[in-house]
Amino acid sequence: VKSQMKRVLVLGGSGFVGKAVCRELIKIGAEVFSISRSGNPIKNPLEDPLLQKVNWIKGNALDSHAYSKLDKIDTLIHSIGILREPSSKQDKFAETFESEIRDTLKVSLEASKKFGAPLSRIGYISAADFGIISRLLLSKYMKAKLEAEHLLESQNVPTIIARPGFMFGSDR
């Protein structure tokens, strides 16, 4: 795997799942990039030495200009997933299930073509369908995840879609 994966963009890299993905990629020698609204989310270098090796780019994954510094990205891993929408939507990049889940994928795919970084593979962290629980409690979330999966079907890039169940850990 190390010889195949060179430059990886992880969307959602500052989140619970994304941090774990970034750590594993660093361990296998990949050059890892992640776009984050706050830039580097790790303020204390001793807190997480592996995440200090990530090339954090301050920006919004919905803004195509945030991708302009990312040339020759080999792999995209999309791990963004918010479980609730904020009550206020006044920002032009307001968080909604559709914007954070589906639209960040759409913008990243368009930006990879625009900025001369053809992708050779895509990884997408979706969500398992828990039947009635998913349809009643997480209907908008699941709809956005499925729309993103359908968007990936139209790409001519090898793609892996993971559909994990609920994930949790000591920090979240």
mmCIF file of C-alpha atoms in Angstrom:
data_model
loop_
_atom_site.group_PDB
_atom_site.id
_atom_site.type_symbol
_atom_site.label_atom_id
_atom_site.label_comp_id
_atom_site.label_asym_id
_atom_site.label_seq_id
_atom_site.Cartn_x
_atom_site.Cartn_y
_atom_site.Cartn_z
ATOM 1 C CA VAL A 1 0.000 0.000 0.000
ATOM 2 C CA LYS A 2 2.822 2.387 0.851
ATOM 3 C CA SER A 3 4.190 2.419 -2.698
ATOM 4 C CA GLN A 4 0.744 3.041 -4.219
ATOM 5 C CA MET A 5 -0.440 5.882 -1.996
ATOM 6 C CA LYS A 6 1.607 9.036 -2.221
ATOM 7 C CA ARG A 7 -0.426 12.196 -1.608
ATOM 8 C CA VAL A 8 -3.765 11.866 0.135
ATOM 9 C CA LEU A 9 -6.400 14.492 0.886
ATOM 10 C CA VAL A 10 -8.572 13.601 3.873
ATOM 11 C CA LEU A 11 -11.763 15.625 4.113
ATOM 12 C CA GLY A 12 -13.014 15.611 7.666
ATOM 13 C CA GLY A 13 -9.472 15.043 8.921
ATOM 14 C CA SER A 14 -10.041 17.008 12.113
ATOM 15 C CA GLY A 15 -13.061 14.898 13.078
ATOM 16 C CA PHE A 16 -13.219 11.687 15.077
ATOM 17 C CA VAL A 17 -13.008 9.275 12.119
ATOM 18 C CA GLY A 18 -10.832 11.568 10.007
ATOM 19 C CA LYS A 19 -8.126 11.827 12.678
ATOM 20 C CA ALA A 20 -7.922 8.039 12.855
ATOM 21 C CA VAL A 21 -7.661 7.858 9.052
ATOM 22 C CA CYS A 22 -4.916 10.504 9.025
ATOM 23 C CA ARG A 23 -2.922 8.662 11.717
ATOM 24 C CA GLU A 24 -3.059 5.378 9.789
ATOM 25 C CA LEU A 25 -2.042 7.052 6.532
ATOM 26 C CA ILE A 26 0.938 8.735 8.228
ATOM 27 C CA LYS A 27 1.977 5.361 9.671
ATOM 28 C CA ILE A 28 2.179 3.823 6.188
ATOM 29 C CA GLY A 29 4.196 6.747 4.844
ATOM 30 C CA ALA A 30 1.600 8.702 2.884
ATOM 31 C CA GLU A 31 1.887 12.464 2.549
ATOM 32 C CA VAL A 32 -1.402 13.579 4.093
ATOM 33 C CA PHE A 33 -3.285 16.828 3.556
ATOM 34 C CA SER A 34 -6.494 17.973 5.193
ATOM 35 C CA ILE A 35 -8.594 21.104 4.812
ATOM 36 C CA SER A 36 -9.841 22.430 8.133
ATOM 37 C CA ARG A 37 -11.651 25.645 9.004
ATOM 38 C CA SER A 38 -9.267 26.204 11.906
ATOM 39 C CA GLY A 39 -6.090 24.997 10.224
ATOM 40 C CA ASN A 40 -4.153 22.625 12.448
ATOM 41 C CA PRO A 41 -6.626 21.410 15.097
ATOM 42 C CA ILE A 42 -3.833 20.071 17.337
ATOM 43 C CA LYS A 43 -2.559 22.994 19.390
ATOM 44 C CA ASN A 44 -0.135 21.032 21.578
ATOM 45 C CA PRO A 45 2.494 19.190 19.453
ATOM 46 C CA LEU A 46 2.957 16.596 22.195
ATOM 47 C CA GLU A 47 -0.772 15.826 22.153
ATOM 48 C CA ASP A 48 -0.706 13.848 18.918
ATOM 49 C CA PRO A 49 2.657 13.609 17.110
ATOM 50 C CA LEU A 50 1.219 11.716 14.130
ATOM 51 C CA LEU A 51 -1.354 14.420 13.423
ATOM 52 C CA GLN A 52 1.427 17.027 13.526
ATOM 53 C CA LYS A 53 2.714 15.409 10.316
ATOM 54 C CA VAL A 54 -0.520 16.185 8.458
ATOM 55 C CA ASN A 55 -0.318 19.170 6.100
ATOM 56 C CA TRP A 56 -3.236 21.172 7.499
ATOM 57 C CA ILE A 57 -4.727 23.718 5.121
ATOM 58 C CA LYS A 58 -6.883 26.422 6.635
ATOM 59 C CA GLY A 59 -10.054 26.683 4.582
ATOM 60 C CA ASN A 60 -13.542 25.404 3.963
ATOM 61 C CA ALA A 61 -14.092 22.192 2.015
ATOM 62 C CA LEU A 62 -17.078 23.867 0.319
ATOM 63 C CA ASP A 63 -14.830 26.587 -1.133
ATOM 64 C CA SER A 64 -13.074 25.398 -4.296
ATOM 65 C CA HIS A 65 -10.228 27.889 -3.686
ATOM 66 C CA ALA A 66 -9.192 25.855 -0.625
ATOM 67 C CA TYR A 67 -8.063 23.133 -3.040
ATOM 68 C CA SER A 68 -5.885 25.391 -5.215
ATOM 69 C CA LYS A 69 -2.734 24.496 -3.251
ATOM 70 C CA LEU A 70 -3.332 20.778 -3.654
ATOM 71 C CA ASP A 71 -1.746 19.616 -6.856
ATOM 72 C CA LYS A 72 -0.932 16.004 -7.586
ATOM 73 C CA ILE A 73 -3.235 14.560 -4.955
ATOM 74 C CA ASP A 74 -3.390 10.837 -5.638
ATOM 75 C CA THR A 75 -6.202 9.806 -3.312
ATOM 76 C CA LEU A 76 -9.249 11.454 -1.778
ATOM 77 C CA ILE A 77 -10.745 10.114 1.435
ATOM 78 C CA HIS A 78 -14.009 11.733 2.455
ATOM 79 C CA SER A 79 -14.870 11.200 6.116
ATOM 80 C CA ILE A 80 -17.103 14.203 6.784
ATOM 81 C CA GLY A 81 -20.310 13.470 8.636
ATOM 82 C CA ILE A 82 -22.261 15.754 10.936
ATOM 83 C CA LEU A 83 -25.076 14.183 12.926
ATOM 84 C CA ARG A 84 -27.057 17.347 13.550
ATOM 85 C CA GLU A 85 -27.528 20.574 11.703
ATOM 86 C CA PRO A 86 -26.962 23.870 13.481
ATOM 87 C CA SER A 87 -30.008 26.017 14.087
ATOM 88 C CA SER A 88 -28.612 29.076 12.265
ATOM 89 C CA LYS A 89 -27.876 29.003 8.519
ATOM 90 C CA GLN A 90 -26.738 32.581 7.893
ATOM 91 C CA ASP A 91 -23.155 31.834 6.795
ATOM 92 C CA LYS A 92 -22.650 31.349 3.035
ATOM 93 C CA PHE A 93 -21.044 28.008 3.953
ATOM 94 C CA ALA A 94 -23.709 27.106 6.507
ATOM 95 C CA GLU A 95 -23.575 23.518 7.679
ATOM 96 C CA THR A 96 -26.394 21.312 6.510
ATOM 97 C CA PHE A 97 -26.371 17.579 5.938
ATOM 98 C CA GLU A 98 -26.397 18.209 2.204
ATOM 99 C CA SER A 99 -23.616 20.807 2.238
ATOM 100 C CA GLU A 100 -21.271 19.007 4.610
ATOM 101 C CA ILE A 101 -21.752 15.496 3.312
ATOM 102 C CA ARG A 102 -22.779 15.598 -0.341
ATOM 103 C CA ASP A 103 -21.602 19.023 -1.488
ATOM 104 C CA THR A 104 -18.098 18.811 0.011
ATOM 105 C CA LEU A 105 -17.617 15.643 -2.019
ATOM 106 C CA LYS A 106 -18.937 17.344 -5.146
ATOM 107 C CA VAL A 107 -16.682 20.400 -4.684
ATOM 108 C CA SER A 108 -13.613 18.246 -4.000
ATOM 109 C CA LEU A 109 -14.191 16.158 -7.142
ATOM 110 C CA GLU A 110 -14.629 19.280 -9.286
ATOM 111 C CA ALA A 111 -11.594 20.963 -7.707
ATOM 112 C CA SER A 112 -9.407 17.914 -8.303
ATOM 113 C CA LYS A 113 -10.075 18.296 -12.024
ATOM 114 C CA LYS A 114 -9.796 22.096 -12.041
ATOM 115 C CA PHE A 115 -6.463 22.255 -10.239
ATOM 116 C CA GLY A 116 -4.802 19.508 -12.258
ATOM 117 C CA ALA A 117 -4.919 16.744 -9.693
ATOM 118 C CA PRO A 118 -6.564 13.722 -11.301
ATOM 119 C CA LEU A 119 -7.472 11.206 -8.620
ATOM 120 C CA SER A 120 -6.447 7.577 -8.939
ATOM 121 C CA ARG A 121 -8.682 6.382 -6.080
ATOM 122 C CA ILE A 122 -11.392 7.556 -3.702
ATOM 123 C CA GLY A 123 -12.396 6.321 -0.271
ATOM 124 C CA TYR A 124 -15.762 7.353 1.122
ATOM 125 C CA ILE A 125 -16.946 6.812 4.688
ATOM 126 C CA SER A 126 -20.716 6.477 4.420
ATOM 127 C CA ALA A 127 -23.043 5.008 7.058
ATOM 128 C CA ALA A 128 -24.768 1.710 7.685
ATOM 129 C CA ASP A 129 -28.522 1.675 7.277
ATOM 130 C CA PHE A 130 -30.159 0.671 10.554
ATOM 131 C CA GLY A 131 -33.624 0.366 9.054
ATOM 132 C CA ILE A 132 -36.328 2.268 10.873
ATOM 133 C CA ILE A 133 -33.829 4.040 13.150
ATOM 134 C CA SER A 134 -32.032 5.469 10.117
ATOM 135 C CA ARG A 135 -35.252 6.388 8.345
ATOM 136 C CA LEU A 136 -36.865 8.096 11.331
ATOM 137 C CA LEU A 137 -34.053 9.608 13.388
ATOM 138 C CA LEU A 138 -31.389 10.175 10.750
ATOM 139 C CA SER A 139 -33.393 10.508 7.546
ATOM 140 C CA LYS A 140 -31.735 13.703 6.239
ATOM 141 C CA TYR A 141 -28.281 12.440 7.224
ATOM 142 C CA MET A 142 -28.806 9.105 5.460
ATOM 143 C CA LYS A 143 -30.291 10.815 2.406
ATOM 144 C CA ALA A 144 -27.186 13.017 2.080
ATOM 145 C CA LYS A 145 -24.870 10.007 2.514
ATOM 146 C CA LEU A 146 -26.730 8.103 -0.226
ATOM 147 C CA GLU A 147 -26.689 11.107 -2.552
ATOM 148 C CA ALA A 148 -22.919 11.285 -2.119
ATOM 149 C CA GLU A 149 -22.635 7.581 -2.917
ATOM 150 C CA HIS A 150 -24.651 8.126 -6.107
ATOM 151 C CA LEU A 151 -22.344 10.998 -7.044
ATOM 152 C CA LEU A 152 -19.375 8.638 -6.727
ATOM 153 C CA GLU A 153 -21.035 6.150 -9.070
ATOM 154 C CA SER A 154 -20.730 8.709 -11.877
ATOM 155 C CA GLN A 155 -16.963 9.045 -11.426
ATOM 156 C CA ASN A 156 -14.523 7.038 -13.481
ATOM 157 C CA VAL A 157 -12.223 6.487 -10.497
ATOM 158 C CA PRO A 158 -11.820 3.298 -8.438
ATOM 159 C CA THR A 159 -13.822 3.908 -5.274
ATOM 160 C CA ILE A 160 -14.274 2.135 -1.970
ATOM 161 C CA ILE A 161 -17.378 2.976 0.039
ATOM 162 C CA ALA A 162 -17.347 1.939 3.699
ATOM 163 C CA ARG A 163 -20.665 1.766 5.558
ATOM 164 C CA PRO A 164 -19.727 1.462 9.229
ATOM 165 C CA GLY A 165 -22.173 1.432 12.107
ATOM 166 C CA PHE A 166 -22.025 3.991 14.898
ATOM 167 C CA MET A 167 -18.449 4.767 15.889
ATOM 168 C CA PHE A 168 -17.261 6.155 19.168
ATOM 169 C CA GLY A 169 -14.107 6.446 21.206
ATOM 170 C CA SER A 170 -12.645 7.933 24.338
ATOM 171 C CA ASP A 171 -12.338 11.438 22.862
ATOM 172 C CA ARG A 172 -15.888 11.544 21.439
#
